[in-house]
Amino acid sequence: MPHIAVMNESSLISDYEVQDMLPAFSQQWNQDLSPVWGLEAATFEFVPANTPATPGTWWLVFLDQSDHARALAYHDLTNDKQPLAKVFVKSLREANELVSVGATHELCEMGVDPWLTGAYQDANGVYWAAEICDPVQGDQYGYLIDLVRVSDFVTPAWFGLNGGQGAVDLKGHATLPFEVLSGGYIQKLDPQRGWVQINGAMTQVNTRVVASHGSRRERRWRGATGWLQSDVVRHRR
């Protein structure tokens, strides 16, 4: 069972605001994401500043400015080699994206593909990255849990699994397997070029689609052996 430590290192969002999101994080993971993707239940705990997290926990950390140009949030590893999601509050707000949607985008993708190695093969033998929020990325596709807006995500049917039967995303915005909505994107593996990105309409105005150094998509291309340790882990040993 993943135990996820939620930490606030940002000066732009209060501890109260972060803690207020935790029930929505837990409900989405355990009631929405877990049944669809067959995940273990997860627990969430707010860890105050200057307090070390329990070894072996997964981390979700709120920070101010992105430490890599144009990256609004991305995935890393803790000192214990456990999944770590970093969410940049200032960067998200400057991009006119909700912090809660950015955070749950990372949580959902971290849950389904914590090591950034997952991919699903379609009927034509093409591999698609297991990035379940990217095709339906955007605040407009999210949904409310109480008063907290969280990210939509695609189901296994989006990848053509289980015969592609049933809803292809949780909230029914997409209608067909492999459909990428306006503002969304996905990666597939081209045997000649490696991982390539498929964009929905209007993605040129969305900074999340740029595979910035340190982003989840750029790290998939580079592979875990090329990852660099995040600065934030040194403050939470």
CSV table of N, CA, C and O in Angstrom, one decimal, residues 30-145:
chain,number,residue,atom,x,y,z
A,30,ASN,N,-8.5,6.4,-4.2
A,30,ASN,CA,-9.1,5.2,-3.7
A,30,ASN,C,-10.5,4.9,-4.2
A,30,ASN,O,-10.8,3.7,-4.3
A,31,GLN,N,-11.2,5.9,-4.7
A,31,GLN,CA,-12.6,5.6,-5.2
A,31,GLN,C,-12.7,5.7,-6.7
A,31,GLN,O,-13.6,5.1,-7.3
A,32,ASP,N,-11.8,6.5,-7.3
A,32,ASP,CA,-11.9,6.6,-8.8
A,32,ASP,C,-10.8,5.9,-9.5
A,32,ASP,O,-11.0,5.1,-10.4
A,33,LEU,N,-9.6,6.2,-9.2
A,33,LEU,CA,-8.4,5.7,-9.9
A,33,LEU,C,-8.2,4.2,-9.6
A,33,LEU,O,-8.0,3.4,-10.5
A,34,SER,N,-8.2,3.8,-8.3
A,34,SER,CA,-7.9,2.5,-8.0
A,34,SER,C,-8.8,1.4,-8.6
A,34,SER,O,-8.3,0.4,-9.1
A,35,PRO,N,-10.1,1.6,-8.6
A,35,PRO,CA,-11.0,0.6,-9.2
A,35,PRO,C,-10.8,0.5,-10.7
A,35,PRO,O,-10.9,-0.6,-11.3
A,36,VAL,N,-10.5,1.6,-11.4
A,36,VAL,CA,-10.4,1.6,-12.8
A,36,VAL,C,-9.0,0.9,-13.2
A,36,VAL,O,-9.0,0.2,-14.2
A,37,TRP,N,-8.0,1.2,-12.5
A,37,TRP,CA,-6.6,0.8,-12.9
A,37,TRP,C,-6.1,-0.4,-12.0
A,37,TRP,O,-5.0,-0.8,-12.2
A,38,GLY,N,-6.9,-0.8,-11.0
A,38,GLY,CA,-6.5,-2.0,-10.2
A,38,GLY,C,-5.3,-1.7,-9.3
A,38,GLY,O,-4.5,-2.5,-9.1
A,39,LEU,N,-5.3,-0.4,-8.8
A,39,LEU,CA,-4.2,0.0,-7.9
A,39,LEU,C,-4.5,-0.4,-6.4
A,39,LEU,O,-5.7,-0.6,-6.0
A,40,GLU,N,-3.5,-0.5,-5.6
A,40,GLU,CA,-3.6,-0.7,-4.2
A,40,GLU,C,-4.2,0.6,-3.6
A,40,GLU,O,-3.9,1.7,-4.2
A,41,ALA,N,-4.9,0.5,-2.5
A,41,ALA,CA,-5.3,1.7,-1.8
A,41,ALA,C,-4.1,2.5,-1.3
A,41,ALA,O,-3.0,1.9,-1.1
A,42,ALA,N,-4.2,3.8,-1.2
A,42,ALA,CA,-3.1,4.6,-0.8
A,42,ALA,C,-3.6,5.5,0.4
A,42,ALA,O,-4.8,5.8,0.5
A,43,THR,N,-2.7,5.8,1.3
A,43,THR,CA,-2.9,6.8,2.4
A,43,THR,C,-2.1,8.0,2.1
A,43,THR,O,-1.0,8.0,1.5
A,44,PHE,N,-2.6,9.2,2.6
A,44,PHE,CA,-2.0,10.5,2.4
A,44,PHE,C,-1.8,11.1,3.8
A,44,PHE,O,-2.7,11.1,4.7
A,45,GLU,N,-0.6,11.7,4.0
A,45,GLU,CA,-0.3,12.4,5.2
A,45,GLU,C,0.4,13.7,5.0
A,45,GLU,O,1.4,13.7,4.2
A,46,PHE,N,0.0,14.8,5.6
A,46,PHE,CA,0.7,16.0,5.5
A,46,PHE,C,1.9,16.0,6.4
A,46,PHE,O,1.8,15.7,7.6
A,47,VAL,N,3.1,16.3,5.9
A,47,VAL,CA,4.3,16.3,6.7
A,47,VAL,C,4.7,17.8,6.8
A,47,VAL,O,5.1,18.4,5.8
A,48,PRO,N,4.7,18.4,8.0
A,48,PRO,CA,5.1,19.8,8.2
A,48,PRO,C,6.5,20.1,7.8
A,48,PRO,O,7.4,19.2,7.7
A,49,ALA,N,6.8,21.3,7.5
A,49,ALA,CA,8.2,21.8,7.1
A,49,ALA,C,9.1,21.4,8.3
A,49,ALA,O,8.8,21.4,9.4
A,50,ASN,N,10.4,21.1,7.9
A,50,ASN,CA,11.4,20.8,8.8
A,50,ASN,C,11.2,19.5,9.5
A,50,ASN,O,11.8,19.2,10.6
A,51,THR,N,10.3,18.7,9.0
A,51,THR,CA,10.0,17.4,9.6
A,51,THR,C,10.4,16.3,8.5
A,51,THR,O,9.9,16.3,7.4
A,52,PRO,N,11.2,15.4,8.8
A,52,PRO,CA,11.6,14.3,7.9
A,52,PRO,C,10.4,13.4,7.6
A,52,PRO,O,9.6,13.1,8.5
A,53,ALA,N,10.3,13.0,6.3
A,53,ALA,CA,9.3,12.0,6.0
A,53,ALA,C,9.7,10.6,6.3
A,53,ALA,O,10.9,10.4,6.4
A,54,THR,N,8.8,9.8,6.6
A,54,THR,CA,9.1,8.4,6.9
A,54,THR,C,9.8,7.7,5.7
A,54,THR,O,9.3,7.8,4.6
A,55,PRO,N,10.9,7.0,6.0
A,55,PRO,CA,11.6,6.3,4.9
A,55,PRO,C,10.6,5.4,4.2
A,55,PRO,O,9.8,4.7,4.8
A,56,GLY,N,10.8,5.3,2.9
A,56,GLY,CA,9.9,4.4,2.1
A,56,GLY,C,8.6,5.0,1.6
A,56,GLY,O,7.9,4.3,0.8
A,57,THR,N,8.3,6.2,2.0
A,57,THR,CA,7.1,6.8,1.5
A,57,THR,C,7.3,7.4,0.1
A,57,THR,O,8.4,7.8,-0.3
A,58,TRP,N,6.2,7.5,-0.6
A,58,TRP,CA,6.2,8.3,-1.8
A,58,TRP,C,5.9,9.8,-1.5
A,58,TRP,O,5.3,10.0,-0.4
A,59,TRP,N,6.4,10.7,-2.3
A,59,TRP,CA,6.3,12.1,-1.9
A,59,TRP,C,5.5,12.9,-3.0
A,59,TRP,O,5.7,12.7,-4.2
A,60,LEU,N,4.8,13.8,-2.5
A,60,LEU,CA,4.2,14.9,-3.3
A,60,LEU,C,4.6,16.2,-2.7
A,60,LEU,O,4.2,16.5,-1.6
A,61,VAL,N,5.4,17.0,-3.4
A,61,VAL,CA,5.9,18.2,-2.9
A,61,VAL,C,5.5,19.4,-3.7
A,61,VAL,O,5.6,19.5,-4.9
A,62,PHE,N,5.0,20.5,-2.9
A,62,PHE,CA,4.6,21.7,-3.6
A,62,PHE,C,5.8,22.7,-3.4
A,62,PHE,O,6.3,22.9,-2.3
A,63,LEU,N,6.2,23.3,-4.5
A,63,LEU,CA,7.3,24.2,-4.6
A,63,LEU,C,6.9,25.5,-5.3
A,63,LEU,O,5.8,25.5,-5.9
A,64,ASP,N,7.7,26.5,-5.3
A,64,ASP,CA,7.4,27.8,-5.9
A,64,ASP,C,7.6,27.7,-7.4
A,64,ASP,O,6.7,27.4,-8.2
A,65,GLN,N,8.8,28.1,-7.8
A,65,GLN,CA,9.2,28.2,-9.2
A,65,GLN,C,9.8,26.9,-9.7
A,65,GLN,O,10.5,26.2,-9.0
A,66,SER,N,9.5,26.6,-11.0
A,66,SER,CA,10.0,25.3,-11.5
A,66,SER,C,11.6,25.4,-11.6
A,66,SER,O,12.1,26.5,-11.9
A,67,ASP,N,12.2,24.3,-11.3
A,67,ASP,CA,13.7,24.2,-11.3
A,67,ASP,C,14.2,23.8,-12.7
A,67,ASP,O,15.4,23.7,-12.9
A,68,HIS,N,13.2,23.6,-13.7
A,68,HIS,CA,13.6,23.4,-15.0
A,68,HIS,C,12.7,24.2,-15.9
A,68,HIS,O,11.5,24.2,-15.7
A,69,ALA,N,13.2,24.9,-16.9
A,69,ALA,CA,12.5,25.8,-17.7
A,69,ALA,C,11.2,25.1,-18.3
A,69,ALA,O,11.3,24.0,-18.9
A,70,ARG,N,10.1,25.8,-18.1
A,70,ARG,CA,8.8,25.4,-18.7
A,70,ARG,C,8.2,24.1,-18.2
A,70,ARG,O,7.2,23.6,-18.6
A,71,ALA,N,8.8,23.5,-17.1
A,71,ALA,CA,8.2,22.3,-16.5
A,71,ALA,C,7.3,22.8,-15.4
A,71,ALA,O,7.8,23.4,-14.4
A,72,LEU,N,6.1,22.4,-15.4
A,72,LEU,CA,5.1,22.8,-14.4
A,72,LEU,C,5.0,21.8,-13.3
A,72,LEU,O,4.6,22.2,-12.1
A,73,ALA,N,5.3,20.6,-13.6
A,73,ALA,CA,5.3,19.5,-12.6
A,73,ALA,C,6.0,18.3,-13.2
A,73,ALA,O,6.0,18.2,-14.4
A,74,TYR,N,6.7,17.5,-12.4
A,74,TYR,CA,7.3,16.3,-13.0
A,74,TYR,C,7.7,15.3,-11.9
A,74,TYR,O,7.5,15.5,-10.7
A,75,HIS,N,8.2,14.2,-12.4
A,75,HIS,CA,8.4,13.0,-11.6
A,75,HIS,C,9.9,12.8,-11.3
A,75,HIS,O,10.7,13.1,-12.2
A,76,ASP,N,10.2,12.4,-10.1
A,76,ASP,CA,11.6,12.2,-9.8
A,76,ASP,C,11.7,11.0,-8.8
A,76,ASP,O,10.8,10.2,-8.8
A,77,LEU,N,12.8,10.8,-8.1
A,77,LEU,CA,13.0,9.8,-7.1
A,77,LEU,C,13.5,10.4,-5.8
A,77,LEU,O,14.3,11.3,-5.9
A,78,THR,N,13.0,9.8,-4.7
A,78,THR,CA,13.6,10.3,-3.4
A,78,THR,C,14.9,9.6,-3.1
A,78,THR,O,15.3,8.7,-3.9
A,79,ASN,N,15.5,9.9,-2.0
A,79,ASN,CA,16.8,9.2,-1.6
A,79,ASN,C,16.5,7.7,-1.5
A,79,ASN,O,17.5,6.9,-1.7
A,80,ASP,N,15.3,7.4,-1.1
A,80,ASP,CA,15.0,5.9,-0.9
A,80,ASP,C,14.6,5.3,-2.2
A,80,ASP,O,14.1,4.1,-2.2
A,81,LYS,N,14.8,6.0,-3.3
A,81,LYS,CA,14.4,5.5,-4.6
A,81,LYS,C,12.9,5.2,-4.7
A,81,LYS,O,12.5,4.3,-5.4
A,82,GLN,N,12.1,6.0,-4.1
A,82,GLN,CA,10.7,6.0,-4.2
A,82,GLN,C,10.1,7.1,-5.0
A,82,GLN,O,10.8,8.1,-5.2
A,83,PRO,N,9.0,7.0,-5.6
A,83,PRO,CA,8.4,8.0,-6.5
A,83,PRO,C,8.2,9.4,-5.7
A,83,PRO,O,7.8,9.4,-4.6
A,84,LEU,N,8.5,10.4,-6.5
A,84,LEU,CA,8.4,11.8,-6.0
A,84,LEU,C,7.8,12.6,-7.1
A,84,LEU,O,8.3,12.6,-8.2
A,85,ALA,N,6.7,13.3,-6.8
A,85,ALA,CA,6.1,14.3,-7.7
A,85,ALA,C,6.3,15.7,-7.2
A,85,ALA,O,6.1,16.0,-6.0
A,86,LYS,N,6.8,16.6,-8.0
A,86,LYS,CA,7.1,18.0,-7.7
A,86,LYS,C,6.1,18.8,-8.5
A,86,LYS,O,5.9,18.7,-9.7
A,87,VAL,N,5.4,19.7,-7.7
A,87,VAL,CA,4.4,20.6,-8.3
A,87,VAL,C,4.8,22.0,-8.1
A,87,VAL,O,5.0,22.4,-6.9
A,88,PHE,N,4.9,22.8,-9.1
A,88,PHE,CA,5.4,24.2,-9.0
A,88,PHE,C,4.3,25.2,-9.0
A,88,PHE,O,3.7,25.4,-10.1
A,89,VAL,N,4.0,25.7,-7.9
A,89,VAL,CA,2.8,26.6,-7.7
A,89,VAL,C,2.9,27.8,-8.6
A,89,VAL,O,1.9,28.1,-9.3
A,90,LYS,N,4.0,28.6,-8.5
A,90,LYS,CA,4.1,29.8,-9.3
A,90,LYS,C,4.0,29.5,-10.8
A,90,LYS,O,3.3,30.2,-11.6
A,91,SER,N,4.7,28.5,-11.2
A,91,SER,CA,4.7,28.1,-12.6
A,91,SER,C,3.3,27.7,-13.1
A,91,SER,O,2.9,28.1,-14.2
A,92,LEU,N,2.6,26.9,-12.4
A,92,LEU,CA,1.3,26.6,-12.8
A,92,LEU,C,0.4,27.8,-12.9
A,92,LEU,O,-0.4,27.9,-13.8
A,93,ARG,N,0.4,28.7,-11.9
A,93,ARG,CA,-0.4,29.8,-11.9
A,93,ARG,C,-0.1,30.8,-13.0
A,93,ARG,O,-1.0,31.3,-13.7
A,94,GLU,N,1.2,30.9,-13.4
A,94,GLU,CA,1.6,31.7,-14.5
A,94,GLU,C,1.1,31.1,-15.8
A,94,GLU,O,0.8,31.9,-16.8
A,95,ALA,N,0.9,29.8,-15.9
A,95,ALA,CA,0.3,29.1,-17.0
A,95,ALA,C,-1.2,29.1,-17.0
A,95,ALA,O,-1.8,28.4,-17.9
A,96,ASN,N,-1.8,29.7,-16.0
A,96,ASN,CA,-3.2,29.7,-15.8
A,96,ASN,C,-3.8,28.3,-15.6
A,96,ASN,O,-4.9,28.0,-16.1
A,97,GLU,N,-3.1,27.5,-14.9
A,97,GLU,CA,-3.5,26.1,-14.6
A,97,GLU,C,-3.7,26.0,-13.1
A,97,GLU,O,-2.9,26.6,-12.3
A,98,LEU,N,-4.8,25.3,-12.7
A,98,LEU,CA,-5.0,25.1,-11.3
A,98,LEU,C,-4.0,24.2,-10.6
A,98,LEU,O,-3.6,23.1,-11.2
A,99,VAL,N,-3.6,24.6,-9.4
A,99,VAL,CA,-2.6,23.8,-8.7
A,99,VAL,C,-3.1,22.4,-8.4
A,99,VAL,O,-2.4,21.4,-8.5
A,100,SER,N,-4.4,22.3,-8.0
A,100,SER,CA,-5.0,21.1,-7.6
A,100,SER,C,-5.1,20.1,-8.8
A,100,SER,O,-4.9,18.9,-8.6
A,101,VAL,N,-5.3,20.6,-10.0
A,101,VAL,CA,-5.4,19.8,-11.2
A,101,VAL,C,-4.0,19.3,-11.5
A,101,VAL,O,-3.7,18.1,-11.9
A,102,GLY,N,-3.0,20.2,-11.4
A,102,GLY,CA,-1.6,19.8,-11.7
A,102,GLY,C,-1.1,18.8,-10.7
A,102,GLY,O,-0.4,17.8,-11.1
A,103,ALA,N,-1.5,18.9,-9.5
A,103,ALA,CA,-1.1,17.9,-8.4
A,103,ALA,C,-1.7,16.6,-8.7
A,103,ALA,O,-1.0,15.5,-8.6
A,104,THR,N,-3.0,16.5,-9.0
A,104,THR,CA,-3.7,15.3,-9.2
A,104,THR,C,-3.3,14.6,-10.5
A,104,THR,O,-3.3,13.4,-10.6
A,105,HIS,N,-2.9,15.4,-11.5
A,105,HIS,CA,-2.4,14.9,-12.7
A,105,HIS,C,-1.1,14.1,-12.4
A,105,HIS,O,-1.0,12.9,-12.9
A,106,GLU,N,-0.2,14.6,-11.6
A,106,GLU,CA,1.0,13.9,-11.3
A,106,GLU,C,0.7,12.7,-10.4
A,106,GLU,O,1.3,11.6,-10.5
A,107,LEU,N,-0.2,12.8,-9.4
A,107,LEU,CA,-0.6,11.7,-8.6
A,107,LEU,C,-1.1,10.5,-9.3
A,107,LEU,O,-0.7,9.4,-9.1
A,108,CYS,N,-2.1,10.8,-10.2
A,108,CYS,CA,-2.7,9.7,-11.0
A,108,CYS,C,-1.6,9.0,-11.9
A,108,CYS,O,-1.6,7.8,-11.9
A,109,GLU,N,-0.8,9.8,-12.5
A,109,GLU,CA,0.2,9.2,-13.4
A,109,GLU,C,1.3,8.5,-12.6
A,109,GLU,O,1.8,7.4,-13.0
A,110,MET,N,1.6,9.0,-11.4
A,110,MET,CA,2.6,8.4,-10.5
A,110,MET,C,2.0,7.0,-10.0
A,110,MET,O,2.7,6.0,-9.9
A,111,GLY,N,0.7,7.0,-9.8
A,111,GLY,CA,0.1,5.8,-9.3
A,111,GLY,C,0.1,4.6,-10.3
A,111,GLY,O,0.5,3.5,-10.0
A,112,VAL,N,-0.2,5.0,-11.6
A,112,VAL,CA,-0.3,4.0,-12.6
A,112,VAL,C,1.1,3.6,-13.2
A,112,VAL,O,1.4,2.4,-13.5
A,113,ASP,N,2.0,4.5,-13.2
A,113,ASP,CA,3.4,4.3,-13.8
A,113,ASP,C,4.4,5.0,-12.9
A,113,ASP,O,5.1,5.9,-13.3
A,114,PRO,N,4.7,4.5,-11.7
A,114,PRO,CA,5.6,5.1,-10.8
A,114,PRO,C,7.0,5.2,-11.2
A,114,PRO,O,7.7,6.1,-10.8
A,115,TRP,N,7.5,4.3,-12.1
A,115,TRP,CA,8.9,4.3,-12.5
A,115,TRP,C,9.1,4.8,-13.9
A,115,TRP,O,10.2,4.7,-14.4
A,116,LEU,N,8.0,5.3,-14.5
A,116,LEU,CA,8.1,5.8,-15.9
A,116,LEU,C,8.6,4.8,-16.9
A,116,LEU,O,9.4,5.1,-17.8
A,117,THR,N,8.2,3.6,-16.7
A,117,THR,CA,8.6,2.5,-17.6
A,117,THR,C,7.4,1.8,-18.3
A,117,THR,O,7.6,1.0,-19.2
A,118,GLY,N,6.2,2.2,-17.9
A,118,GLY,CA,5.0,1.6,-18.4
A,118,GLY,C,4.6,2.0,-19.9
A,118,GLY,O,4.7,3.2,-20.2
A,119,ALA,N,4.1,1.1,-20.6
A,119,ALA,CA,3.6,1.3,-22.0
A,119,ALA,C,2.6,0.2,-22.3
A,119,ALA,O,2.7,-0.9,-21.8
A,120,TYR,N,1.7,0.5,-23.2
A,120,TYR,CA,0.7,-0.4,-23.7
A,120,TYR,C,0.7,-0.6,-25.2
A,120,TYR,O,0.8,0.4,-25.9
A,121,GLN,N,0.7,-1.8,-25.6
A,121,GLN,CA,0.8,-2.1,-27.1
A,121,GLN,C,-0.6,-2.2,-27.7
A,121,GLN,O,-1.5,-2.9,-27.2
A,122,ASP,N,-0.8,-1.5,-28.8
A,122,ASP,CA,-2.1,-1.5,-29.5
A,122,ASP,C,-2.1,-2.7,-30.5
A,122,ASP,O,-1.2,-3.5,-30.6
A,123,ALA,N,-3.3,-2.8,-31.2
A,123,ALA,CA,-3.5,-4.0,-32.1
A,123,ALA,C,-2.5,-4.0,-33.2
A,123,ALA,O,-2.3,-5.0,-33.9
A,124,ASN,N,-1.9,-2.8,-33.5
A,124,ASN,CA,-0.9,-2.7,-34.6
A,124,ASN,C,0.5,-2.9,-34.2
A,124,ASN,O,1.4,-2.7,-34.9
A,125,GLY,N,0.7,-3.2,-32.9
A,125,GLY,CA,2.0,-3.4,-32.3
A,125,GLY,C,2.7,-2.1,-31.9
A,125,GLY,O,3.9,-2.1,-31.5
A,126,VAL,N,2.0,-1.0,-31.9
A,126,VAL,CA,2.6,0.3,-31.4
A,126,VAL,C,2.5,0.4,-29.9
A,126,VAL,O,1.4,0.1,-29.3
A,127,TYR,N,3.5,0.9,-29.3
A,127,TYR,CA,3.5,1.1,-27.8
A,127,TYR,C,3.2,2.5,-27.5
A,127,TYR,O,3.8,3.5,-28.1
A,128,TRP,N,2.3,2.7,-26.6
A,128,TRP,CA,1.9,4.0,-26.1
A,128,TRP,C,2.3,4.2,-24.6
A,128,TRP,O,2.1,3.3,-23.8
A,129,ALA,N,2.8,5.3,-24.3
A,129,ALA,CA,3.3,5.6,-22.9
A,129,ALA,C,2.1,5.6,-22.0
A,129,ALA,O,1.0,6.1,-22.3
A,130,ALA,N,2.3,5.0,-20.8
A,130,ALA,CA,1.3,4.9,-19.8
A,130,ALA,C,1.1,6.2,-19.0
A,130,ALA,O,1.2,6.3,-17.8
A,131,GLU,N,0.8,7.3,-19.8
A,131,GLU,CA,0.6,8.6,-19.2
A,131,GLU,C,-0.9,8.9,-19.3
A,131,GLU,O,-1.4,9.3,-20.3
A,132,ILE,N,-1.6,8.6,-18.2
A,132,ILE,CA,-3.0,8.5,-18.3
A,132,ILE,C,-3.8,9.8,-18.2
A,132,ILE,O,-5.0,9.9,-18.5
A,133,CYS,N,-3.1,10.9,-17.8
A,133,CYS,CA,-3.8,12.2,-17.8
A,133,CYS,C,-3.4,13.1,-19.0
A,133,CYS,O,-4.2,14.0,-19.3
A,134,ASP,N,-2.3,12.8,-19.7
A,134,ASP,CA,-1.9,13.7,-20.8
A,134,ASP,C,-3.0,13.8,-21.9
A,134,ASP,O,-3.2,14.9,-22.4
A,135,PRO,N,-3.6,12.7,-22.3
A,135,PRO,CA,-4.6,12.9,-23.4
A,135,PRO,C,-5.8,13.7,-23.1
A,135,PRO,O,-6.4,14.3,-24.0
A,136,VAL,N,-6.1,13.9,-21.8
A,136,VAL,CA,-7.2,14.7,-21.4
A,136,VAL,C,-6.8,15.8,-20.4
A,136,VAL,O,-7.5,16.2,-19.5
A,137,GLN,N,-5.5,16.2,-20.6
A,137,GLN,CA,-5.0,17.3,-19.8
A,137,GLN,C,-5.7,18.6,-20.0
A,137,GLN,O,-6.1,19.0,-21.0
A,138,GLY,N,-5.9,19.3,-18.8
A,138,GLY,CA,-6.6,20.6,-18.9
A,138,GLY,C,-7.6,20.7,-17.8
A,138,GLY,O,-8.3,19.8,-17.5
A,139,ASP,N,-7.6,21.9,-17.2
A,139,ASP,CA,-8.6,22.2,-16.1
A,139,ASP,C,-10.0,22.0,-16.6
A,139,ASP,O,-10.9,21.5,-15.8
A,140,GLN,N,-10.3,22.3,-17.8
A,140,GLN,CA,-11.7,22.2,-18.3
A,140,GLN,C,-12.2,20.7,-18.3
A,140,GLN,O,-13.4,20.5,-18.4
A,141,TYR,N,-11.3,19.8,-18.3
A,141,TYR,CA,-11.7,18.4,-18.3
A,141,TYR,C,-11.7,17.8,-16.9
A,141,TYR,O,-12.2,16.6,-16.7
A,142,GLY,N,-11.3,18.5,-15.9
A,142,GLY,CA,-11.2,18.0,-14.6
A,142,GLY,C,-12.6,18.0,-14.0
A,142,GLY,O,-13.6,18.4,-14.6
A,143,TYR,N,-12.7,17.5,-12.7
A,143,TYR,CA,-14.0,17.4,-12.1
A,143,TYR,C,-13.8,17.8,-10.6
A,143,TYR,O,-12.7,17.7,-10.0
A,144,LEU,N,-14.9,18.1,-9.9
A,144,LEU,CA,-14.9,18.5,-8.6
A,144,LEU,C,-15.1,17.3,-7.6
A,144,LEU,O,-15.9,16.5,-7.8
A,145,ILE,N,-14.2,17.3,-6.6
A,145,ILE,CA,-14.5,16.5,-5.4
A,145,ILE,C,-14.6,17.4,-4.2
A,145,ILE,O,-13.7,18.1,-3.9
